[in-house]
């Protein structure tokens, strides 16, 4: 297994040069600007959008190079299939747990009770229309691209992943003849991570623009009527992370808090941008340096971005029951469980779509017919404020999943993990490399 050494021991950074402190300061300034000057804050949206676009422009080639090189280096296709199947089973078990915890908490806390439905207004038609075109079969068919160039051009993660797996399998069969091509893609991958290194310098500006827009556009006042829902969602996600994921980490012999400390920069970037995609390229290289093998990282993380959405699962289950409570609909346990089964399917159908949470919820309400689709209007004002929690929980869930699958397949290098973490704590780890 190739050992990735820290690039070199850099000079001790001054406090204002540390990435996560820069992002934290940018988020704070963005919140203050959005609160005290909402109109100016709302105009900062292009800064956040620009940063996300710059990240997305290299996601497809990075996934392609990582997966192709990873699979080609394994050689054993049975092992590739085993890793992929094990990851999908793990994703389904954990996301079902997330859905279940959301149902339990929302039933106990009842955040929708006493909500004045008539006080809310807004246009939810866009999400309903989008939901009508995102059935489970549409999702499955969409995994296969119409053509490879289109998949890369549109940045469709699952389509790129599907082609990358096929390409890697074929390249692996070439044996020695395929090695020059594998080395070529490996070098391209490193070059792409170099591009990410440049783009990440813009992260504080992107986080500032995104958070200033959110506060300026929607205003903190919009949270007050639905503060109980927000509190219950945030509490449930904290329970999921520090109880469920903590237990999983214990069972597989690694520290959740150590992992959280290791990815704290990425967590802050996600907090500012409300998008876990903003750190996908960094997570690929970070988890490999943390001790997970390249093939496991290449298969688990991109797949997890569509199938292992723990935060989204919690939000969806709670939002659905919240709407029921607000409209005075007393759903039986059987009805709630049937809704959870539908959510298990629809949450995959709109996973990679912009506004996926809302689209999925609209699809579920339409599919079950138990609740009024008009209930979406209750969530329009605060959805943006809960998207950060969803994205952070999704990111942590995928990080844990990567280590779990790597350990279960004996593809985790303990010594490398300890060396990397020690270098990280001393500020001697260069990410991305």
Coordinates of C-alpha atoms in Angstrom, one line a residue:
X1 CA 0.0 0.0 0.0
X2 CA 1.4 3.4 -1.0
X3 CA 2.3 5.5 2.0
X4 CA 1.5 9.2 1.6
X5 CA 4.0 11.3 3.6
X6 CA 3.3 14.8 4.8
X7 CA 4.6 17.2 2.0
X8 CA 7.1 18.9 4.3
X9 CA 7.0 20.5 7.7
X10 CA 5.8 24.0 7.1
X11 CA 6.6 27.0 9.2
X12 CA 4.3 27.6 12.2
X13 CA 1.3 29.4 10.8
X14 CA 0.1 32.5 12.5
X15 CA -3.4 32.2 13.9
X16 CA -5.0 34.3 11.2
X17 CA -3.5 32.0 8.5
X18 CA -5.2 28.8 9.8
X19 CA -8.0 27.8 7.4
X20 CA -10.7 26.8 9.9
X21 CA -10.2 30.1 11.9
X22 CA -10.5 32.1 8.6
X23 CA -13.7 30.3 7.8
X24 CA -15.1 30.8 11.3
X25 CA -14.3 34.5 11.2
X26 CA -15.9 34.8 7.7
X27 CA -19.1 33.0 9.0
X28 CA -19.3 35.4 12.0
X29 CA -18.8 38.5 9.8
X30 CA -21.4 37.1 7.3
X31 CA -24.0 36.6 10.1
X32 CA -23.4 40.1 11.4
X33 CA -23.7 41.7 7.9
X34 CA -26.9 39.7 7.1
X35 CA -28.5 40.7 10.4
X36 CA -27.6 44.4 10.5
X37 CA -27.8 45.0 6.7
X38 CA -30.2 42.4 5.2
X39 CA -30.3 44.0 1.7
X40 CA -26.5 44.1 1.5
X41 CA -26.2 40.6 2.9
X42 CA -28.6 39.2 0.4
X43 CA -26.4 40.7 -2.4
X44 CA -23.4 38.5 -1.2
X45 CA -25.0 35.3 -2.7
X46 CA -22.8 35.3 -5.9
X47 CA -19.7 34.9 -3.6
X48 CA -21.1 31.6 -2.2
X49 CA -22.3 30.4 -5.6
X50 CA -18.9 31.1 -7.2
X51 CA -17.1 29.1 -4.6
X52 CA -19.5 26.1 -5.0
X53 CA -19.1 26.3 -8.8
X54 CA -15.3 26.3 -8.6
X55 CA -15.5 23.2 -6.5
X56 CA -18.0 21.4 -8.7
X57 CA -15.9 22.0 -11.8
X58 CA -13.3 19.5 -10.6
X59 CA -15.5 17.0 -8.7
X60 CA -16.2 14.8 -11.8
X61 CA -12.5 14.4 -12.9
X62 CA -11.4 13.8 -9.4
X63 CA -13.9 11.1 -8.8
X64 CA -13.0 9.5 -12.1
X65 CA -9.3 9.4 -11.4
X66 CA -9.7 8.3 -7.8
X67 CA -12.1 5.4 -8.6
X68 CA -10.2 4.2 -11.7
X69 CA -6.8 4.2 -10.0
X70 CA -8.3 2.6 -6.9
X71 CA -10.1 -0.2 -8.7
X72 CA -7.2 -0.9 -11.1
X73 CA -4.8 -1.2 -8.2
X74 CA -6.9 -3.9 -6.5
X75 CA -7.0 -6.3 -9.4
X76 CA -9.5 -8.5 -7.6
X77 CA -12.9 -7.7 -9.0
X78 CA -14.7 -9.8 -6.4
X79 CA -13.3 -7.6 -3.7
X80 CA -14.5 -4.5 -5.5
X81 CA -18.0 -5.9 -5.6
X82 CA -17.8 -7.0 -2.0
X83 CA -16.8 -3.5 -0.9
X84 CA -19.6 -1.9 -2.9
X85 CA -22.3 -4.3 -1.6
X86 CA -21.1 -4.0 2.0
X87 CA -21.2 -0.2 1.7
X88 CA -24.8 -0.1 0.3
X89 CA -26.0 -2.5 3.0
X90 CA -24.4 -0.3 5.7
X91 CA -25.9 2.8 4.1
X92 CA -29.4 1.4 4.2
X93 CA -29.1 0.2 7.8
X94 CA -27.8 3.5 9.1
X95 CA -30.1 5.8 7.2
X96 CA -33.1 3.6 8.4
X97 CA -31.9 4.2 11.9
X98 CA -31.7 7.9 11.2
X99 CA -35.3 7.9 9.9
X100 CA -36.5 5.9 13.0
X101 CA -34.8 8.3 15.5
X102 CA -36.4 11.2 13.7
X103 CA -39.8 9.6 14.0
X104 CA -39.3 8.9 17.7
X105 CA -38.2 12.4 18.6
X106 CA -40.8 14.2 16.6
X107 CA -43.6 12.2 18.2
X108 CA -42.2 12.8 21.7
X109 CA -41.5 16.5 21.2
X110 CA -44.5 17.4 18.9
X111 CA -43.0 20.6 17.4
X112 CA -46.0 21.0 15.0
X113 CA -48.6 21.1 17.7
X114 CA -50.2 24.6 18.0
X115 CA -48.8 26.0 14.8
X116 CA -51.1 28.5 13.1
X117 CA -51.1 27.1 9.5
X118 CA -53.0 30.1 8.1
X119 CA -50.1 32.5 9.0
X120 CA -47.8 30.9 6.5
X121 CA -47.6 31.5 2.7
X122 CA -45.2 30.8 -0.1
X123 CA -44.7 29.1 -3.4
X124 CA -44.0 25.4 -3.2
X125 CA -45.1 24.5 -6.7
X126 CA -41.5 24.2 -8.0
X127 CA -40.8 21.3 -5.7
X128 CA -44.0 19.5 -6.4
X129 CA -43.3 19.7 -10.2
X130 CA -39.8 18.4 -9.7
X131 CA -41.0 15.6 -7.5
X132 CA -43.3 14.4 -10.2
X133 CA -40.2 13.7 -12.4
X134 CA -38.1 12.0 -9.7
X135 CA -39.6 8.5 -9.2
X136 CA -37.4 5.6 -8.1
X137 CA -37.2 4.3 -11.6
X138 CA -36.2 7.7 -12.9
X139 CA -33.4 7.7 -10.4
X140 CA -32.2 4.2 -11.4
X141 CA -32.3 5.0 -15.1
X142 CA -30.4 8.3 -14.4
X143 CA -27.5 6.3 -13.0
X144 CA -26.5 5.4 -16.6
X145 CA -25.5 8.5 -18.6
X146 CA -26.8 9.1 -22.0
X147 CA -23.2 9.6 -23.0
X148 CA -20.0 10.0 -21.0
X149 CA -19.2 13.5 -22.0
X150 CA -22.7 14.7 -20.8
X151 CA -22.1 13.1 -17.4
X152 CA -18.8 14.9 -16.9
X153 CA -20.2 18.2 -18.3
X154 CA -23.2 18.2 -15.9
X155 CA -21.2 16.9 -13.0
X156 CA -23.6 14.0 -12.3
X157 CA -21.8 12.2 -9.5
X158 CA -23.5 8.8 -9.8
X159 CA -23.2 8.7 -13.6
X160 CA -19.5 9.6 -13.4
X161 CA -19.1 6.9 -10.6
X162 CA -20.9 4.3 -12.7
X163 CA -18.6 4.9 -15.8
X164 CA -15.5 5.1 -13.6
X165 CA -16.2 1.7 -12.0
X166 CA -16.7 0.1 -15.5
X167 CA -13.5 1.8 -16.8
X168 CA -11.5 0.8 -13.7
X169 CA -12.7 -2.9 -14.0
X170 CA -11.6 -3.0 -17.7
X171 CA -8.3 -1.3 -17.0
X172 CA -7.6 -3.8 -14.2
X173 CA -8.0 -6.6 -16.7
X174 CA -5.2 -5.2 -18.8
X175 CA -2.6 -6.1 -16.1
X176 CA 0.9 -4.8 -16.8
X177 CA -0.2 -3.3 -20.2
X178 CA -2.6 -1.0 -18.3
X179 CA -0.1 0.3 -15.8
X180 CA 1.1 3.3 -17.8
X181 CA -2.6 4.4 -18.2
X182 CA -3.2 4.0 -14.4
X183 CA -0.1 6.1 -13.7
X184 CA -1.3 8.7 -16.1
X185 CA -4.7 9.0 -14.4
X186 CA -3.0 9.1 -11.0
X187 CA -0.9 12.1 -12.1
X188 CA -4.1 13.8 -13.4
X189 CA -5.7 13.2 -10.1
X190 CA -2.9 14.8 -8.2
X191 CA -3.0 17.8 -10.6
X192 CA -6.7 18.2 -9.9
X193 CA -6.1 18.2 -6.2
X194 CA -3.6 21.0 -6.9
X195 CA -6.4 22.9 -8.5
X196 CA -8.5 22.3 -5.4
X197 CA -5.7 23.6 -3.2
X198 CA -5.9 26.9 -5.1
X199 CA -9.8 27.0 -5.0
X200 CA -9.8 26.4 -1.2
X201 CA -8.1 29.7 -0.6
X202 CA -11.4 31.2 -1.6
X203 CA -13.3 29.1 1.0
X204 CA -13.6 31.9 3.7
X205 CA -15.0 34.3 1.0
X206 CA -17.5 31.7 -0.2
X207 CA -18.6 30.9 3.4
X208 CA -19.0 34.6 4.1
X209 CA -21.2 35.1 1.0
X210 CA -23.4 32.1 1.6
X211 CA -24.1 32.8 5.2
X212 CA -24.6 36.6 4.7
X213 CA -27.2 35.8 1.9
X214 CA -29.0 33.3 4.1
X215 CA -29.4 35.7 7.1
X216 CA -30.0 38.7 4.9
X217 CA -32.6 37.0 2.6
X218 CA -34.6 35.0 5.2
X219 CA -33.8 36.8 8.4
X220 CA -33.5 35.3 11.8
X221 CA -37.0 36.4 12.6
X222 CA -38.4 33.8 10.3
X223 CA -37.0 31.1 12.6
X224 CA -39.1 32.2 15.7
X225 CA -42.5 30.6 14.8
X226 CA -40.7 27.3 13.9
X227 CA -38.0 27.5 16.5
X228 CA -39.3 24.3 18.2
X229 CA -39.0 22.4 15.0
X230 CA -35.4 23.6 14.4
X231 CA -34.5 22.8 18.0
X232 CA -35.8 19.3 17.7
X233 CA -34.1 18.7 14.4
X234 CA -30.7 19.9 15.6
X235 CA -31.1 17.9 18.9
X236 CA -32.0 14.8 17.0
X237 CA -29.0 15.1 14.7
X238 CA -26.8 15.6 17.7
X239 CA -28.2 12.5 19.3
X240 CA -27.6 10.6 16.1
X241 CA -24.0 11.7 15.8
X242 CA -23.0 11.4 19.5
X243 CA -24.9 8.3 20.3
X244 CA -25.5 6.2 17.2
X245 CA -22.3 7.1 15.3
X246 CA -20.3 7.1 18.5
X247 CA -21.4 3.5 19.2
X248 CA -20.6 2.4 15.7
X249 CA -17.1 4.0 16.0
X250 CA -16.6 2.2 19.3
X251 CA -17.6 -1.1 17.8
X252 CA -15.1 -0.7 15.0
X253 CA -12.3 0.5 17.3
X254 CA -11.8 4.2 16.4
X255 CA -12.6 7.5 18.0
X256 CA -15.4 9.6 16.7
X257 CA -14.0 12.8 18.4
X258 CA -10.6 12.2 16.8
X259 CA -12.2 11.9 13.4
X260 CA -14.3 15.1 14.0
X261 CA -11.2 17.0 15.0
X262 CA -9.4 15.7 11.9
X263 CA -12.2 17.0 9.6
X264 CA -13.1 20.2 11.5
X265 CA -12.0 22.5 8.6
X266 CA -14.4 20.7 6.3
X267 CA -17.2 20.9 8.8
X268 CA -16.8 24.6 9.1
X269 CA -16.8 25.0 5.3
X270 CA -20.0 23.0 5.1
X271 CA -21.5 25.1 7.9
X272 CA -20.8 28.2 5.9
X273 CA -21.8 26.9 2.4
X274 CA -24.7 24.5 3.4
X275 CA -23.3 22.1 0.9
X276 CA -21.3 18.9 1.6
X277 CA -20.3 18.8 -2.0
X278 CA -18.0 21.8 -1.3
X279 CA -15.6 19.5 0.5
X280 CA -16.0 16.2 -1.5
X281 CA -12.6 16.5 -3.2
X282 CA -10.8 17.2 0.1
X283 CA -12.6 14.3 1.8
X284 CA -11.3 11.9 -0.8
X285 CA -7.7 12.7 -0.1
X286 CA -8.2 13.3 3.7
X287 CA -9.8 9.9 4.3
X288 CA -7.0 8.2 2.3
X289 CA -4.4 9.9 4.4
X290 CA -6.3 9.0 7.5
X291 CA -5.6 5.3 6.8
X292 CA -8.4 4.1 4.5
X293 CA -7.3 2.5 1.3
X294 CA -7.7 4.4 -2.0
X295 CA -10.2 1.9 -3.5
X296 CA -12.5 2.0 -0.4
X297 CA -12.4 5.8 -0.3
X298 CA -13.1 6.0 -4.0
X299 CA -16.1 3.7 -3.8
X300 CA -17.6 4.7 -0.4
X301 CA -17.5 8.5 -0.4
X302 CA -19.0 9.3 -3.8
X303 CA -21.7 6.6 -3.4
X304 CA -22.4 7.9 0.1
X305 CA -23.2 11.3 -1.3
X306 CA -26.3 9.8 -2.8
X307 CA -27.1 6.8 -0.6
X308 CA -25.9 7.7 2.9
X309 CA -27.7 10.9 3.7
X310 CA -28.2 10.5 7.5
X311 CA -29.0 14.2 8.1
X312 CA -31.4 14.4 5.2
X313 CA -33.2 11.2 6.5
X314 CA -33.6 12.7 10.0
X315 CA -35.0 15.9 8.5
X316 CA -37.4 14.2 6.2
X317 CA -39.0 12.0 8.8
X318 CA -39.4 14.9 11.3
X319 CA -40.7 17.3 8.6
X320 CA -43.3 14.9 7.5
X321 CA -44.7 14.3 11.0
X322 CA -44.4 18.0 11.8
X323 CA -46.7 18.8 8.9
X324 CA -49.2 16.2 10.2
X325 CA -49.1 17.7 13.6
X326 CA -49.5 21.2 12.3
X327 CA -52.6 20.2 10.2
X328 CA -54.0 18.2 13.1
X329 CA -53.6 14.9 11.3
X330 CA -53.2 12.1 13.9
X331 CA -51.2 9.4 12.1
X332 CA -51.2 5.9 13.5
X333 CA -48.0 4.0 14.1
X334 CA -48.7 1.9 11.0
X335 CA -49.2 5.0 8.9
X336 CA -46.0 6.5 10.1
X337 CA -44.0 3.3 9.4
X338 CA -45.5 3.1 5.9
X339 CA -44.4 6.7 5.3
X340 CA -40.9 5.8 6.5
X341 CA -40.8 2.9 4.0
X342 CA -41.7 5.4 1.2
X343 CA -39.1 7.8 2.5
X344 CA -36.5 5.0 2.3
X345 CA -37.2 4.9 -1.5
X346 CA -37.9 8.6 -2.3
X347 CA -34.8 9.8 -0.4
X348 CA -32.7 8.0 -2.9
X349 CA -34.7 9.3 -5.9
X350 CA -33.9 12.9 -5.3
X351 CA -30.6 12.6 -3.5
X352 CA -28.4 14.5 -5.9
X353 CA -31.0 17.1 -7.0
X354 CA -30.8 20.8 -6.0
X355 CA -33.4 21.3 -3.2
X356 CA -33.4 17.5 -2.9
X357 CA -34.8 17.5 0.6
X358 CA -37.9 19.5 -0.4
X359 CA -38.4 17.5 -3.6
X360 CA -38.1 14.2 -1.7
X361 CA -40.7 15.4 0.9
X362 CA -43.0 16.6 -1.9
X363 CA -42.7 13.2 -3.6
X364 CA -43.4 11.4 -0.3
X365 CA -46.5 13.5 0.5
X366 CA -47.8 12.8 -3.0
X367 CA -47.1 9.1 -2.9
X368 CA -48.7 8.4 0.4
X369 CA -51.6 10.8 0.1
X370 CA -51.8 11.0 3.9
X371 CA -50.8 14.6 4.3
X372 CA -51.5 17.8 2.3
X373 CA -48.7 18.8 -0.1
X374 CA -49.5 22.4 0.9
X375 CA -47.8 21.6 4.2
X376 CA -44.5 22.3 2.4
X377 CA -45.2 26.0 2.8
X378 CA -44.6 25.7 6.6
X379 CA -41.0 24.8 6.0
X380 CA -40.0 27.3 3.2
X381 CA -38.8 29.9 5.7
X382 CA -36.6 27.8 7.8
X383 CA -35.4 25.0 5.5
X384 CA -32.3 27.0 4.6
X385 CA -31.4 27.3 8.3
X386 CA -31.6 23.5 8.8
X387 CA -29.7 22.7 5.6
X388 CA -26.4 23.3 7.4
X389 CA -27.2 20.7 10.0
X390 CA -28.3 18.2 7.3
X391 CA -25.1 18.7 5.3
X392 CA -22.8 18.4 8.4
X393 CA -24.5 15.3 9.6
X394 CA -24.3 13.8 6.1
X395 CA -20.6 14.6 6.0
X396 CA -19.9 13.0 9.4
X397 CA -21.9 10.0 8.5
X398 CA -19.9 9.4 5.3
X399 CA -16.6 9.9 7.1
X400 CA -17.6 7.2 9.7
X401 CA -18.9 4.9 6.9
X402 CA -15.5 5.1 5.1
X403 CA -13.5 4.1 8.1
X404 CA -16.1 1.3 9.0
X405 CA -16.0 -0.2 5.5
X406 CA -12.2 0.1 5.4
X407 CA -11.7 -1.6 8.8
X408 CA -14.2 -4.4 8.0
X409 CA -12.3 -5.1 4.8
X410 CA -8.9 -4.9 6.5
X411 CA -8.1 -2.0 4.2
X412 CA -7.3 0.4 7.1
X413 CA -3.7 1.2 7.9
X414 CA -3.6 1.9 11.7
X415 CA 0.1 3.1 11.7
X416 CA -0.6 5.5 8.8
X417 CA -3.6 6.8 10.6
X418 CA -1.6 7.6 13.8
X419 CA 1.2 9.2 11.8
X420 CA -1.2 11.3 9.8
X421 CA -3.1 12.5 12.9
X422 CA 0.1 13.3 14.7
X423 CA 1.2 15.4 11.7
X424 CA -2.2 17.0 11.5
X425 CA -2.0 18.1 15.2
X426 CA 1.4 19.6 14.6
X427 CA 0.2 21.5 11.6
X428 CA 2.5 19.5 9.2
X429 CA -0.2 17.9 7.1
X430 CA -0.8 19.5 3.7
X431 CA -4.4 19.0 2.4
X432 CA -5.0 18.6 -0.5
X433 CA -1.8 17.1 -1.7

